[in-house]
PDB file of C-alpha atoms and ligand atoms in Angstrom:
ATOM      1  CA  MET A 405      11.479   9.935  33.340  1.00  0.00           C
ATOM      2  CA  ASN A 406      10.386  10.269  29.706  1.00  0.00           C
ATOM      3  CA  SER A 407       7.017  11.963  29.291  1.00  0.00           C
ATOM      4  CA  ASN A 408       5.715   8.902  27.452  1.00  0.00           C
ATOM      5  CA  VAL A 409       6.259   6.688  30.498  1.00  0.00           C
ATOM      6  CA  HIS A 410       3.370   6.703  32.983  1.00  0.00           C
ATOM      7  CA  ILE A 411       3.960   4.831  36.233  1.00  0.00           C
ATOM      8  CA  PHE A 412       1.145   3.864  38.578  1.00  0.00           C
ATOM      9  CA  GLU A 413       1.180   2.369  42.084  1.00  0.00           C
ATOM     10  CA  THR A 414      -0.754  -0.800  41.286  1.00  0.00           C
ATOM     11  CA  ASN A 415      -1.816  -2.802  38.259  1.00  0.00           C
ATOM     12  CA  GLN A 416      -5.405  -1.705  38.887  1.00  0.00           C
ATOM     13  CA  ASP A 417      -4.357   1.955  38.860  1.00  0.00           C
ATOM     14  CA  THR A 418      -2.500   1.300  35.601  1.00  0.00           C
ATOM     15  CA  ALA A 419      -5.573  -0.235  34.002  1.00  0.00           C
ATOM     16  CA  ARG A 420      -7.598   2.743  35.190  1.00  0.00           C
ATOM     17  CA  GLY A 421      -5.124   5.068  33.524  1.00  0.00           C
ATOM     18  CA  VAL A 422      -5.767   3.329  30.202  1.00  0.00           C
ATOM     19  CA  ALA A 423      -9.533   3.240  30.788  1.00  0.00           C
ATOM     20  CA  GLU A 424      -9.504   7.002  31.317  1.00  0.00           C
ATOM     21  CA  LEU A 425      -7.481   7.461  28.132  1.00  0.00           C
ATOM     22  CA  ILE A 426     -10.098   5.501  26.173  1.00  0.00           C
ATOM     23  CA  ARG A 427     -12.923   7.505  27.767  1.00  0.00           C
ATOM     24  CA  VAL A 428     -11.299  10.816  26.824  1.00  0.00           C
ATOM     25  CA  LYS A 429     -10.464   9.708  23.297  1.00  0.00           C
ATOM     26  CA  ALA A 430     -14.006   8.440  22.670  1.00  0.00           C
ATOM     27  CA  LYS A 431     -15.355  11.788  23.898  1.00  0.00           C
ATOM     28  CA  GLU A 432     -13.019  13.688  21.553  1.00  0.00           C
ATOM     29  CA  LYS A 433     -14.127  11.587  18.607  1.00  0.00           C
ATOM     30  CA  ASN A 434     -17.767  11.984  19.587  1.00  0.00           C
ATOM     31  CA  LYS A 435     -17.394  15.769  19.311  1.00  0.00           C
ATOM     32  CA  LEU A 436     -16.274  15.216  15.720  1.00  0.00           C
ATOM     33  CA  SER A 437     -19.029  12.648  15.133  1.00  0.00           C
ATOM     34  CA  LEU A 438     -16.297  10.133  14.334  1.00  0.00           C
ATOM     35  CA  PRO A 439     -15.745   6.618  15.652  1.00  0.00           C
ATOM     36  CA  LEU A 440     -12.796   5.628  17.809  1.00  0.00           C
ATOM     37  CA  ASN A 441     -11.042   2.748  16.081  1.00  0.00           C
ATOM     38  CA  ILE A 442      -9.116   0.667  18.618  1.00  0.00           C
ATOM     39  CA  ALA A 443      -7.027  -2.490  18.159  1.00  0.00           C
ATOM     40  CA  LEU A 444      -6.869  -4.698  21.257  1.00  0.00           C
ATOM     41  CA  SER A 445      -4.201  -7.147  22.355  1.00  0.00           C
ATOM     42  CA  GLY A 446      -4.780 -10.424  24.136  1.00  0.00           C
ATOM     43  CA  GLY A 447      -2.984 -12.280  26.891  1.00  0.00           C
ATOM     44  CA  ASN A 448      -3.658 -11.757  30.597  1.00  0.00           C
ATOM     45  CA  THR A 449      -2.904  -8.107  31.282  1.00  0.00           C
ATOM     46  CA  PRO A 450      -5.825  -6.731  29.261  1.00  0.00           C
ATOM     47  CA  LYS A 451      -8.212  -8.638  31.572  1.00  0.00           C
ATOM     48  CA  LEU A 452      -7.454  -6.001  34.230  1.00  0.00           C
ATOM     49  CA  LEU A 453      -8.570  -3.279  31.836  1.00  0.00           C
ATOM     50  CA  PHE A 454     -11.546  -5.159  30.419  1.00  0.00           C
ATOM     51  CA  ASN A 455     -12.888  -6.069  33.871  1.00  0.00           C
ATOM     52  CA  LEU A 456     -12.580  -2.435  34.964  1.00  0.00           C
ATOM     53  CA  LEU A 457     -14.289  -1.149  31.811  1.00  0.00           C
ATOM     54  CA  ALA A 458     -17.110  -3.661  32.277  1.00  0.00           C
ATOM     55  CA  LYS A 459     -17.532  -2.786  35.947  1.00  0.00           C
ATOM     56  CA  GLU A 460     -17.114   0.993  36.040  1.00  0.00           C
ATOM     57  CA  TYR A 461     -17.245   2.414  32.520  1.00  0.00           C
ATOM     58  CA  VAL A 462     -20.440   1.028  31.008  1.00  0.00           C
ATOM     59  CA  ASP A 463     -22.173   4.384  31.376  1.00  0.00           C
ATOM     60  CA  THR A 464     -19.180   6.736  31.163  1.00  0.00           C
ATOM     61  CA  ILE A 465     -17.683   5.638  27.849  1.00  0.00           C
ATOM     62  CA  LEU A 466     -19.567   6.366  24.615  1.00  0.00           C
ATOM     63  CA  TRP A 467     -19.477   2.737  23.491  1.00  0.00           C
ATOM     64  CA  HIS A 468     -21.528   3.385  20.363  1.00  0.00           C
ATOM     65  CA  PHE A 469     -18.606   5.468  19.051  1.00  0.00           C
ATOM     66  CA  ILE A 470     -16.097   2.676  19.567  1.00  0.00           C
ATOM     67  CA  ARG A 471     -15.116   0.120  16.925  1.00  0.00           C
ATOM     68  CA  LEU A 472     -12.951  -2.787  18.108  1.00  0.00           C
ATOM     69  CA  PHE A 473     -10.350  -4.690  16.143  1.00  0.00           C
ATOM     70  CA  TRP A 474      -7.584  -7.057  17.240  1.00  0.00           C
ATOM     71  CA  VAL A 475      -3.802  -6.749  17.216  1.00  0.00           C
ATOM     72  CA  ASP A 476      -3.411 -10.507  17.035  1.00  0.00           C
ATOM     73  CA  GLU A 477      -5.190 -13.797  17.512  1.00  0.00           C
ATOM     74  CA  ARG A 478      -4.204 -17.309  18.290  1.00  0.00           C
ATOM     75  CA  CYS A 479      -5.193 -19.791  15.574  1.00  0.00           C
ATOM     76  CA  VAL A 480      -7.840 -21.486  17.711  1.00  0.00           C
ATOM     77  CA  PRO A 481     -11.668 -21.351  17.725  1.00  0.00           C
ATOM     78  CA  PRO A 482     -13.255 -18.391  19.570  1.00  0.00           C
ATOM     79  CA  THR A 483     -14.487 -20.807  22.236  1.00  0.00           C
ATOM     80  CA  HIS A 484     -10.932 -21.991  22.970  1.00  0.00           C
ATOM     81  CA  ILE A 485      -9.429 -20.934  26.315  1.00  0.00           C
ATOM     82  CA  GLU A 486      -6.544 -19.232  24.475  1.00  0.00           C
ATOM     83  CA  SER A 487      -8.708 -17.194  22.086  1.00  0.00           C
ATOM     84  CA  ASN A 488      -8.085 -13.464  22.428  1.00  0.00           C
ATOM     85  CA  TYR A 489     -11.550 -12.761  21.073  1.00  0.00           C
ATOM     86  CA  GLY A 490     -13.045 -15.288  23.493  1.00  0.00           C
ATOM     87  CA  MET A 491     -11.228 -13.659  26.417  1.00  0.00           C
ATOM     88  CA  THR A 492     -12.355 -10.196  25.299  1.00  0.00           C
ATOM     89  CA  TYR A 493     -15.956 -11.358  24.935  1.00  0.00           C
ATOM     90  CA  GLU A 494     -16.019 -12.855  28.425  1.00  0.00           C
ATOM     91  CA  HIS A 495     -14.355  -9.916  30.185  1.00  0.00           C
ATOM     92  CA  LEU A 496     -15.603  -6.988  28.120  1.00  0.00           C
ATOM     93  CA  LEU A 497     -17.885  -7.431  25.100  1.00  0.00           C
ATOM     94  CA  LYS A 498     -20.737  -9.240  26.836  1.00  0.00           C
ATOM     95  CA  ASN A 499     -20.808  -6.544  29.512  1.00  0.00           C
ATOM     96  CA  VAL A 500     -20.828  -3.306  27.493  1.00  0.00           C
ATOM     97  CA  PRO A 501     -23.321  -1.851  24.957  1.00  0.00           C
ATOM     98  CA  ILE A 502     -21.106  -2.144  21.894  1.00  0.00           C
ATOM     99  CA  HIS A 503     -22.884  -3.201  18.740  1.00  0.00           C
ATOM    100  CA  ASP A 504     -21.763  -6.429  17.006  1.00  0.00           C
ATOM    101  CA  SER A 505     -21.371  -4.444  13.779  1.00  0.00           C
ATOM    102  CA  ASN A 506     -18.599  -2.467  15.502  1.00  0.00           C
ATOM    103  CA  VAL A 507     -16.608  -5.545  16.530  1.00  0.00           C
ATOM    104  CA  PHE A 508     -14.158  -7.007  14.006  1.00  0.00           C
ATOM    105  CA  PRO A 509     -12.583 -10.238  15.300  1.00  0.00           C
ATOM    106  CA  ILE A 510      -9.712 -12.039  13.632  1.00  0.00           C
ATOM    107  CA  GLN A 511     -11.051 -15.505  12.823  1.00  0.00           C
ATOM    108  CA  GLY A 512      -8.737 -17.947  14.562  1.00  0.00           C
ATOM    109  CA  ASP A 513     -10.516 -21.039  13.292  1.00  0.00           C
ATOM    110  CA  ILE A 514      -9.935 -20.734   9.553  1.00  0.00           C
ATOM    111  CA  ASP A 515      -6.813 -21.247   7.483  1.00  0.00           C
ATOM    112  CA  PRO A 516      -4.276 -18.703   8.853  1.00  0.00           C
ATOM    113  CA  ALA A 517      -2.938 -17.560   5.494  1.00  0.00           C
ATOM    114  CA  THR A 518      -6.476 -17.064   4.170  1.00  0.00           C
ATOM    115  CA  GLU A 519      -7.522 -15.176   7.314  1.00  0.00           C
ATOM    116  CA  SER A 520      -4.477 -12.915   7.259  1.00  0.00           C
ATOM    117  CA  VAL A 521      -5.506 -11.755   3.767  1.00  0.00           C
ATOM    118  CA  ARG A 522      -9.162 -11.429   4.754  1.00  0.00           C
ATOM    119  CA  TYR A 523      -8.337  -9.379   7.846  1.00  0.00           C
ATOM    120  CA  GLN A 524      -5.947  -7.147   5.928  1.00  0.00           C
ATOM    121  CA  ASN A 525      -8.750  -6.449   3.447  1.00  0.00           C
ATOM    122  CA  THR A 526     -11.157  -5.794   6.319  1.00  0.00           C
ATOM    123  CA  LEU A 527      -8.774  -3.206   7.769  1.00  0.00           C
ATOM    124  CA  LYS A 528      -8.385  -1.515   4.381  1.00  0.00           C
ATOM    125  CA  LEU A 529     -12.179  -1.374   4.045  1.00  0.00           C
ATOM    126  CA  GLU A 530     -13.086  -0.360   7.603  1.00  0.00           C
ATOM    127  CA  LEU A 531     -10.361   2.113   8.552  1.00  0.00           C
ATOM    128  CA  PRO A 532      -9.283   5.464   7.164  1.00  0.00           C
ATOM    129  CA  SER A 533      -5.804   5.347   5.697  1.00  0.00           C
ATOM    130  CA  ARG A 534      -2.681   7.498   5.899  1.00  0.00           C
ATOM    131  CA  ASN A 535       0.307   6.998   3.610  1.00  0.00           C
ATOM    132  CA  GLY A 536      -1.736   4.223   2.003  1.00  0.00           C
ATOM    133  CA  ILE A 537      -1.875   2.313   5.309  1.00  0.00           C
ATOM    134  CA  PRO A 538      -5.046   1.727   7.384  1.00  0.00           C
ATOM    135  CA  LYS A 539      -4.844   3.949  10.445  1.00  0.00           C
ATOM    136  CA  PHE A 540      -6.016   3.093  13.944  1.00  0.00           C
ATOM    137  CA  ASP A 541      -6.765   5.836  16.418  1.00  0.00           C
ATOM    138  CA  LEU A 542      -5.388   3.728  19.251  1.00  0.00           C
ATOM    139  CA  ILE A 543      -3.547   0.433  19.481  1.00  0.00           C
ATOM    140  CA  LEU A 544      -3.292  -1.243  22.895  1.00  0.00           C
ATOM    141  CA  LEU A 545      -0.281  -3.518  23.202  1.00  0.00           C
ATOM    142  CA  GLY A 546       1.141  -5.801  25.827  1.00  0.00           C
ATOM    143  CA  MET A 547       4.678  -7.100  26.052  1.00  0.00           C
ATOM    144  CA  GLY A 548       5.929 -10.568  26.828  1.00  0.00           C
ATOM    145  CA  ASP A 549       8.834 -11.276  29.181  1.00  0.00           C
ATOM    146  CA  ASP A 550      10.897 -11.791  26.013  1.00  0.00           C
ATOM    147  CA  GLY A 551      10.042  -8.362  24.669  1.00  0.00           C
ATOM    148  CA  HIS A 552       7.587  -9.620  22.064  1.00  0.00           C
ATOM    149  CA  THR A 553       4.543  -7.559  21.296  1.00  0.00           C
ATOM    150  CA  ALA A 554       1.481  -8.382  19.249  1.00  0.00           C
ATOM    151  CA  SER A 555       2.532 -11.773  17.944  1.00  0.00           C
ATOM    152  CA  ILE A 556       5.847 -10.473  16.693  1.00  0.00           C
ATOM    153  CA  PHE A 557       8.497 -12.568  18.438  1.00  0.00           C
ATOM    154  CA  PRO A 558      12.241 -11.960  18.830  1.00  0.00           C
ATOM    155  CA  ASN A 559      13.032 -14.760  16.378  1.00  0.00           C
ATOM    156  CA  ASP A 560      11.112 -13.077  13.566  1.00  0.00           C
ATOM    157  CA  LEU A 561      11.877  -9.363  13.580  1.00  0.00           C
ATOM    158  CA  SER A 562      11.138  -9.268   9.843  1.00  0.00           C
ATOM    159  CA  LEU A 563       7.430  -8.906  10.729  1.00  0.00           C
ATOM    160  CA  LEU A 564       8.255  -5.424  11.976  1.00  0.00           C
ATOM    161  CA  HIS A 565       9.120  -4.370   8.444  1.00  0.00           C
ATOM    162  CA  SER A 566       6.878  -6.653   6.406  1.00  0.00           C
ATOM    163  CA  ASP A 567       4.982  -5.254   3.402  1.00  0.00           C
ATOM    164  CA  GLN A 568       2.013  -7.267   4.655  1.00  0.00           C
ATOM    165  CA  LEU A 569      -0.199  -5.454   7.159  1.00  0.00           C
ATOM    166  CA  VAL A 570      -1.405  -8.734   8.663  1.00  0.00           C
ATOM    167  CA  ALA A 571       0.786 -11.832   8.779  1.00  0.00           C
ATOM    168  CA  VAL A 572       0.936 -15.368  10.124  1.00  0.00           C
ATOM    169  CA  SER A 573       3.487 -15.930  12.884  1.00  0.00           C
ATOM    170  CA  VAL A 574       4.476 -18.881  15.051  1.00  0.00           C
ATOM    171  CA  HIS A 575       4.965 -18.815  18.816  1.00  0.00           C
ATOM    172  CA  PRO A 576       8.632 -19.872  19.288  1.00  0.00           C
ATOM    173  CA  GLU A 577       7.936 -22.170  22.240  1.00  0.00           C
ATOM    174  CA  SER A 578       4.476 -23.603  21.649  1.00  0.00           C
ATOM    175  CA  ASN A 579       4.680 -23.507  17.840  1.00  0.00           C
ATOM    176  CA  GLN A 580       1.120 -22.211  17.975  1.00  0.00           C
ATOM    177  CA  LYS A 581       0.212 -20.307  14.832  1.00  0.00           C
ATOM    178  CA  ARG A 582      -0.863 -16.732  15.308  1.00  0.00           C
ATOM    179  CA  ILE A 583      -2.285 -14.004  13.105  1.00  0.00           C
ATOM    180  CA  THR A 584      -0.791 -10.607  13.837  1.00  0.00           C
ATOM    181  CA  LEU A 585      -0.685  -7.002  12.776  1.00  0.00           C
ATOM    182  CA  THR A 586       2.794  -6.163  11.524  1.00  0.00           C
ATOM    183  CA  GLY A 587       5.052  -3.259  12.467  1.00  0.00           C
ATOM    184  CA  GLN A 588       4.029  -1.125   9.510  1.00  0.00           C
ATOM    185  CA  ILE A 589       0.352  -0.821  10.453  1.00  0.00           C
ATOM    186  CA  ILE A 590       1.024  -0.642  14.215  1.00  0.00           C
ATOM    187  CA  ASN A 591       3.434   2.253  13.747  1.00  0.00           C
ATOM    188  CA  GLU A 592       0.948   4.116  11.538  1.00  0.00           C
ATOM    189  CA  ALA A 593      -1.539   4.469  14.416  1.00  0.00           C
ATOM    190  CA  ASP A 594      -2.237   7.870  15.923  1.00  0.00           C
ATOM    191  CA  ASP A 595      -1.516   6.495  19.384  1.00  0.00           C
ATOM    192  CA  VAL A 596       0.132   3.306  20.608  1.00  0.00           C
ATOM    193  CA  VAL A 597      -0.163   2.424  24.283  1.00  0.00           C
ATOM    194  CA  PHE A 598       1.630  -0.403  26.052  1.00  0.00           C
ATOM    195  CA  LEU A 599      -0.184  -1.696  29.146  1.00  0.00           C
ATOM    196  CA  ILE A 600       2.493  -3.613  31.043  1.00  0.00           C
ATOM    197  CA  THR A 601       2.406  -4.804  34.644  1.00  0.00           C
ATOM    198  CA  GLY A 602       4.426  -7.076  36.874  1.00  0.00           C
ATOM    199  CA  ALA A 603       8.065  -7.475  37.876  1.00  0.00           C
ATOM    200  CA  SER A 604       8.694 -10.125  35.209  1.00  0.00           C
ATOM    201  CA  LYS A 605       8.709  -7.387  32.556  1.00  0.00           C
ATOM    202  CA  ALA A 606      11.086  -5.028  34.432  1.00  0.00           C
ATOM    203  CA  ASP A 607      14.431  -6.204  33.017  1.00  0.00           C
ATOM    204  CA  VAL A 608      13.402  -6.080  29.364  1.00  0.00           C
ATOM    205  CA  LEU A 609      11.504  -2.820  29.828  1.00  0.00           C
ATOM    206  CA  LYS A 610      14.654  -1.161  31.192  1.00  0.00           C
ATOM    207  CA  LYS A 611      16.616  -2.162  28.092  1.00  0.00           C
ATOM    208  CA  ILE A 612      13.849  -1.074  25.734  1.00  0.00           C
ATOM    209  CA  ILE A 613      13.050   2.276  27.318  1.00  0.00           C
ATOM    210  CA  HIS A 614      16.662   3.240  28.007  1.00  0.00           C
ATOM    211  CA  ARG A 615      17.880   1.771  24.686  1.00  0.00           C
ATOM    212  CA  GLU A 616      20.486  -0.269  26.523  1.00  0.00           C
ATOM    213  CA  PRO A 617      22.704  -2.830  24.717  1.00  0.00           C
ATOM    214  CA  SER A 618      20.620  -5.653  23.161  1.00  0.00           C
ATOM    215  CA  PHE A 619      17.478  -3.466  23.037  1.00  0.00           C
ATOM    216  CA  GLU A 620      17.445  -4.125  19.293  1.00  0.00           C
ATOM    217  CA  ASN A 621      16.684  -7.799  20.001  1.00  0.00           C
ATOM    218  CA  TYR A 622      13.219  -6.998  21.311  1.00  0.00           C
ATOM    219  CA  PRO A 623      10.234  -6.373  18.996  1.00  0.00           C
ATOM    220  CA  ALA A 624       8.697  -3.870  21.428  1.00  0.00           C
ATOM    221  CA  SER A 625      11.760  -1.651  20.839  1.00  0.00           C
ATOM    222  CA  TYR A 626      10.593  -0.930  17.295  1.00  0.00           C
ATOM    223  CA  ILE A 627       7.109   0.245  18.144  1.00  0.00           C
ATOM    224  CA  HIS A 628       6.062   3.895  18.032  1.00  0.00           C
ATOM    225  CA  ALA A 629       3.062   5.881  16.862  1.00  0.00           C
ATOM    226  CA  GLN A 630       3.615   7.855  13.708  1.00  0.00           C
ATOM    227  CA  SER A 631       6.762   9.784  14.547  1.00  0.00           C
ATOM    228  CA  VAL A 632       6.162   9.910  18.304  1.00  0.00           C
ATOM    229  CA  PRO A 633       7.175   7.327  20.907  1.00  0.00           C
ATOM    230  CA  ALA A 634       4.645   4.837  22.155  1.00  0.00           C
ATOM    231  CA  HIS A 635       3.192   5.488  25.610  1.00  0.00           C
ATOM    232  CA  PHE A 636       4.030   3.042  28.382  1.00  0.00           C
ATOM    233  CA  TYR A 637       1.421   2.589  31.110  1.00  0.00           C
ATOM    234  CA  LEU A 638       3.284   0.657  33.817  1.00  0.00           C
ATOM    235  CA  ASP A 639       2.731  -0.371  37.380  1.00  0.00           C
ATOM    236  CA  LYS A 640       5.592   0.152  39.859  1.00  0.00           C
ATOM    237  CA  ALA A 641       6.572  -3.497  39.649  1.00  0.00           C
ATOM    238  CA  ALA A 642       7.135  -3.356  35.901  1.00  0.00           C
ATOM    239  CA  ALA A 643       8.868   0.024  36.195  1.00  0.00           C
ATOM    240  CA  GLU A 644      11.043  -0.896  39.166  1.00  0.00           C
ATOM    241  CA  LYS A 645      14.317  -0.882  37.176  1.00  0.00           C
ATOM    242  CA  LEU A 646      13.740   2.233  35.083  1.00  0.00           C
TER     243      LEU A 646
HETATM  244  C1  6PG B 600      -1.170 -12.244  22.900  1.00  0.00           C
HETATM  245  C2  6PG B 600      -0.813 -10.796  23.019  1.00  0.00           C
HETATM  246  C3  6PG B 600       0.625 -10.689  23.430  1.00  0.00           C
HETATM  247  C4  6PG B 600       0.612 -10.212  24.856  1.00  0.00           C
HETATM  248  C5  6PG B 600       1.924 -10.458  25.542  1.00  0.00           C
HETATM  249  C6  6PG B 600       1.819 -10.124  27.026  1.00  0.00           C
HETATM  250  O1  6PG B 600      -1.949 -12.613  22.006  1.00  0.00           O
HETATM  251  O2  6PG B 600      -0.701 -12.991  23.779  1.00  0.00           O
HETATM  252  O3  6PG B 600      -1.151 -10.016  21.991  1.00  0.00           O
HETATM  253  O4  6PG B 600       1.414  -9.840  22.660  1.00  0.00           O
HETATM  254  O5  6PG B 600       0.315  -8.820  24.859  1.00  0.00           O
HETATM  255  O6  6PG B 600       2.232 -11.837  25.404  1.00  0.00           O
HETATM  256  O7  6PG B 600       0.916 -11.031  27.590  1.00  0.00           O
HETATM  257  P1  6PG B 600       0.488 -10.895  29.132  1.00  0.00           P
HETATM  258  O8  6PG B 600      -0.355  -9.681  29.210  1.00  0.00           O
HETATM  259  O9  6PG B 600      -0.296 -12.173  29.388  1.00  0.00           O
HETATM  260  O10 6PG B 600       1.750 -10.796  29.940  1.00  0.00           O
END
């Protein structure tokens, strides 16, 4: 199996693998007296990671060296059940000693086009840049059953190559507006990690990882970190067809 594919027995073990990666990266940055700039995804899978971090990593991760941003946000208020920030606050932020000044939410409750520009400017201000593009140390991604990632959906692959760093997208089924990082800034990150669990992802993952026919239809196929492949942290269920 490719060295960038990491398969764990259970979804909990998979989340722990990512938690350990964050712990090690924060420690490395601490030695350089630098922050660890992470962009988080939403959805359900990250809850596994956030709950584990809140329960077992409060004292083992150097939280004051971590700065949190978001990969995408649903255009809803932070108190809405579908808010990625709201989910992250409930499962992680309220349980760990991270300072508010190190948390940079996408504002889901203001005009999406206005917020996409504001957030792009925030990233340019708050992150170091490489090749003129703001650079994250680590981007944590999930993947939908349809191979979408961030809020880049199969019916709008242009967001992978957009000149904008942050764009407005629309969920193809719910028509819910989203604000999302685009392919350019995601692929500029030092490290990109997919946290993917569950059998429902297995078919698409096989096509993406093995570059099988139709892989080009899936946004997750176009994601890498700099010039190296993204890392896939998978439980056995998600990896069952690899
Ligand atoms: C979002 C996420 C999205 C998510 C996938 C997988 O805002 O929903 O950024 O890209 O990672 O939809 O979601 P699950 O983890 O719920 O399967």
